[in-house]
Amino acid sequence: VAGELSGDQAGFMFGYGAFTQLRDDREDIEADRKAGRLSLFSQTADHWPLDALTTRALHFGLQVLDRMDGITVPEAMPLKAFFLKSVTPLIFASAGQAGRYYTPAYLRQIEAGMPFRFAALKKQRRKLARQQRLPEKIFQIWITPA
């Protein structure tokens, strides 16, 4: 889309893609385990807590964001600021969702740095899930013959 990319731009895009895959694998651990799909997270979860792996994935993401410094496009800096503010809470919130794969000490440590407690996030996710089902129900009523 952008034509030719500089080395920094290409490196960032590749790294960001790898990081978002890691984040997705972290979020999909239950589904991946049930379906027999292998990822770093689904394989590790059967043997050890995911504390260190999650921390390493976060550090990898932060290193990827550091590559944005070499991108001189003015629009990149607000994007980097947004990523920096959101990457840690996204990773840690997904860890809080799957607490059984983490040590209690790790969960307490990451929850202390979160703007919201895991219980509050869980409550909001349930509320949002109910709200997302409403349009589907309305559509079903609308298409069902009287």
Tab-separated table of C-alpha atoms in Angstrom:
chain	number	residue	atom	x	y	z
A	1	VAL	CA	0.000	0.000	0.000
A	2	ALA	CA	2.808	2.406	0.901
A	3	GLY	CA	4.937	1.462	-2.082
A	4	GLU	CA	8.504	0.764	-1.051
A	5	LEU	CA	9.287	0.498	2.642
A	6	SER	CA	12.510	1.507	4.329
A	7	GLY	CA	14.383	-1.140	6.297
A	8	ASP	CA	13.059	0.316	9.548
A	9	GLN	CA	9.496	0.326	8.263
A	10	ALA	CA	9.724	-3.253	6.984
A	11	GLY	CA	11.383	-4.419	10.226
A	12	PHE	CA	8.691	-2.764	12.300
A	13	MET	CA	5.854	-4.210	10.208
A	14	PHE	CA	7.301	-7.730	10.387
A	15	GLY	CA	7.932	-7.459	14.127
A	16	TYR	CA	4.518	-5.991	14.789
A	17	GLY	CA	2.892	-8.817	12.854
A	18	ALA	CA	4.840	-11.388	14.887
A	19	PHE	CA	3.901	-9.633	18.122
A	20	THR	CA	0.194	-9.469	17.268
A	21	GLN	CA	0.329	-13.203	16.464
A	22	LEU	CA	1.864	-13.862	19.880
A	23	ARG	CA	-0.849	-11.749	21.494
A	24	ASP	CA	-3.517	-13.642	19.570
A	25	ASP	CA	-1.977	-16.974	20.583
A	26	ARG	CA	-2.018	-15.818	24.209
A	27	GLU	CA	-5.690	-14.866	23.939
A	28	ASP	CA	-6.669	-18.081	22.111
A	29	ILE	CA	-4.901	-20.505	24.400
A	30	GLU	CA	-8.062	-22.378	25.438
A	31	ALA	CA	-9.380	-22.751	21.897
A	32	ASP	CA	-5.943	-23.744	20.589
A	33	ARG	CA	-5.495	-26.385	23.290
A	34	LYS	CA	-8.959	-27.853	22.664
A	35	ALA	CA	-8.401	-27.917	18.894
A	36	GLY	CA	-4.894	-29.366	19.201
A	37	ARG	CA	-3.282	-26.289	17.609
A	38	LEU	CA	0.282	-25.772	18.721
A	39	SER	CA	1.564	-22.368	19.702
A	40	LEU	CA	4.202	-21.251	22.172
A	41	PHE	CA	1.470	-20.599	24.702
A	42	SER	CA	-0.656	-23.711	24.183
A	43	GLN	CA	2.402	-25.988	24.358
A	44	THR	CA	3.895	-24.291	27.394
A	45	ALA	CA	0.619	-24.169	29.343
A	46	ASP	CA	0.618	-27.948	29.730
A	47	HIS	CA	3.983	-27.910	31.507
A	48	TRP	CA	4.708	-24.595	33.221
A	49	PRO	CA	3.047	-21.358	34.282
A	50	LEU	CA	2.995	-18.764	31.505
A	51	ASP	CA	4.524	-16.000	33.638
A	52	ALA	CA	7.946	-15.843	31.971
A	53	LEU	CA	6.618	-16.437	28.451
A	54	THR	CA	4.080	-13.623	28.809
A	55	THR	CA	6.743	-11.255	30.124
A	56	ARG	CA	9.041	-12.163	27.230
A	57	ALA	CA	6.246	-11.579	24.714
A	58	LEU	CA	5.633	-8.167	26.255
A	59	HIS	CA	9.343	-7.278	26.096
A	60	PHE	CA	9.434	-8.416	22.470
A	61	GLY	CA	6.484	-6.114	21.715
A	62	LEU	CA	8.225	-3.191	23.389
A	63	GLN	CA	11.387	-3.850	21.365
A	64	VAL	CA	9.309	-3.872	18.183
A	65	LEU	CA	7.844	-0.497	19.153
A	66	ASP	CA	11.367	0.851	19.660
A	67	ARG	CA	11.951	0.186	15.953
A	68	MET	CA	9.412	2.906	15.232
A	69	ASP	CA	12.042	5.451	16.266
A	70	GLY	CA	13.721	4.899	12.896
A	71	ILE	CA	10.518	5.714	11.039
A	72	THR	CA	10.592	9.397	10.266
A	73	VAL	CA	7.004	9.769	9.069
A	74	PRO	CA	5.425	12.379	11.387
A	75	GLU	CA	2.212	10.353	11.715
A	76	ALA	CA	4.144	7.450	13.267
A	77	MET	CA	4.832	9.106	16.632
A	78	PRO	CA	1.199	9.367	17.839
A	79	LEU	CA	0.758	5.771	16.731
A	80	LYS	CA	3.783	4.729	18.768
A	81	ALA	CA	2.434	6.587	21.807
A	82	PHE	CA	-0.887	4.786	21.402
A	83	PHE	CA	0.823	1.393	21.077
A	84	LEU	CA	3.006	2.047	24.121
A	85	LYS	CA	-0.045	2.921	26.232
A	86	SER	CA	-2.081	-0.068	25.065
A	87	VAL	CA	0.349	-2.960	24.581
A	88	THR	CA	1.019	-3.715	28.250
A	89	PRO	CA	-2.616	-3.536	29.421
A	90	LEU	CA	-3.747	-5.728	26.508
A	91	ILE	CA	-1.222	-8.453	27.301
A	92	PHE	CA	-1.855	-8.307	31.039
A	93	ALA	CA	-5.639	-8.177	30.712
A	94	SER	CA	-5.569	-11.343	28.616
A	95	ALA	CA	-3.361	-12.965	31.266
A	96	GLY	CA	-5.944	-12.039	33.876
A	97	GLN	CA	-8.606	-13.756	31.782
A	98	ALA	CA	-6.687	-17.024	31.879
A	99	GLY	CA	-5.471	-16.857	35.457
A	100	ARG	CA	-5.185	-20.607	35.871
A	101	TYR	CA	-2.097	-20.587	33.633
A	102	TYR	CA	-0.229	-18.143	35.876
A	103	THR	CA	1.146	-18.134	39.376
A	104	PRO	CA	-0.897	-16.152	41.922
A	105	ALA	CA	2.124	-13.929	42.645
A	106	TYR	CA	2.469	-12.998	38.949
A	107	LEU	CA	-1.236	-12.189	38.663
A	108	ARG	CA	-1.090	-9.984	41.769
A	109	GLN	CA	1.974	-8.203	40.399
A	110	ILE	CA	0.475	-7.431	36.998
A	111	GLU	CA	-2.945	-6.566	38.393
A	112	ALA	CA	-1.308	-3.970	40.663
A	113	GLY	CA	-0.090	-2.126	37.548
A	114	MET	CA	-3.428	-2.247	35.753
A	115	PRO	CA	-5.885	0.664	35.792
A	116	PHE	CA	-8.723	-1.815	36.528
A	117	ARG	CA	-8.932	-4.987	38.582
A	118	PHE	CA	-9.368	-8.262	36.714
A	119	ALA	CA	-12.784	-8.790	38.320
A	120	ALA	CA	-14.007	-5.441	36.945
A	121	LEU	CA	-12.718	-6.297	33.462
A	122	LYS	CA	-14.444	-9.686	33.609
A	123	LYS	CA	-17.719	-8.015	34.572
A	124	GLN	CA	-17.427	-5.575	31.651
A	125	ARG	CA	-16.622	-8.396	29.196
A	126	ARG	CA	-19.784	-10.235	30.277
A	127	LYS	CA	-21.857	-7.066	29.906
A	128	LEU	CA	-20.416	-6.401	26.451
A	129	ALA	CA	-21.057	-10.001	25.374
A	130	ARG	CA	-24.734	-9.644	26.324
A	131	GLN	CA	-24.991	-6.369	24.414
A	132	GLN	CA	-23.392	-7.900	21.321
A	133	ARG	CA	-26.007	-10.649	21.268
A	134	LEU	CA	-28.880	-8.136	21.177
A	135	PRO	CA	-28.453	-7.104	17.485
A	136	GLU	CA	-28.312	-10.777	16.516
A	137	LYS	CA	-31.574	-11.454	18.363
A	138	ILE	CA	-33.246	-8.461	16.720
A	139	PHE	CA	-32.105	-9.651	13.306
A	140	GLN	CA	-33.457	-13.156	13.956
A	141	ILE	CA	-36.866	-11.711	14.940
A	142	TRP	CA	-36.865	-9.507	11.862
A	143	ILE	CA	-36.151	-12.343	9.402
A	144	THR	CA	-38.431	-14.909	11.053
A	145	PRO	CA	-41.756	-15.138	9.221
A	146	ALA	CA	-44.804	-14.239	11.306
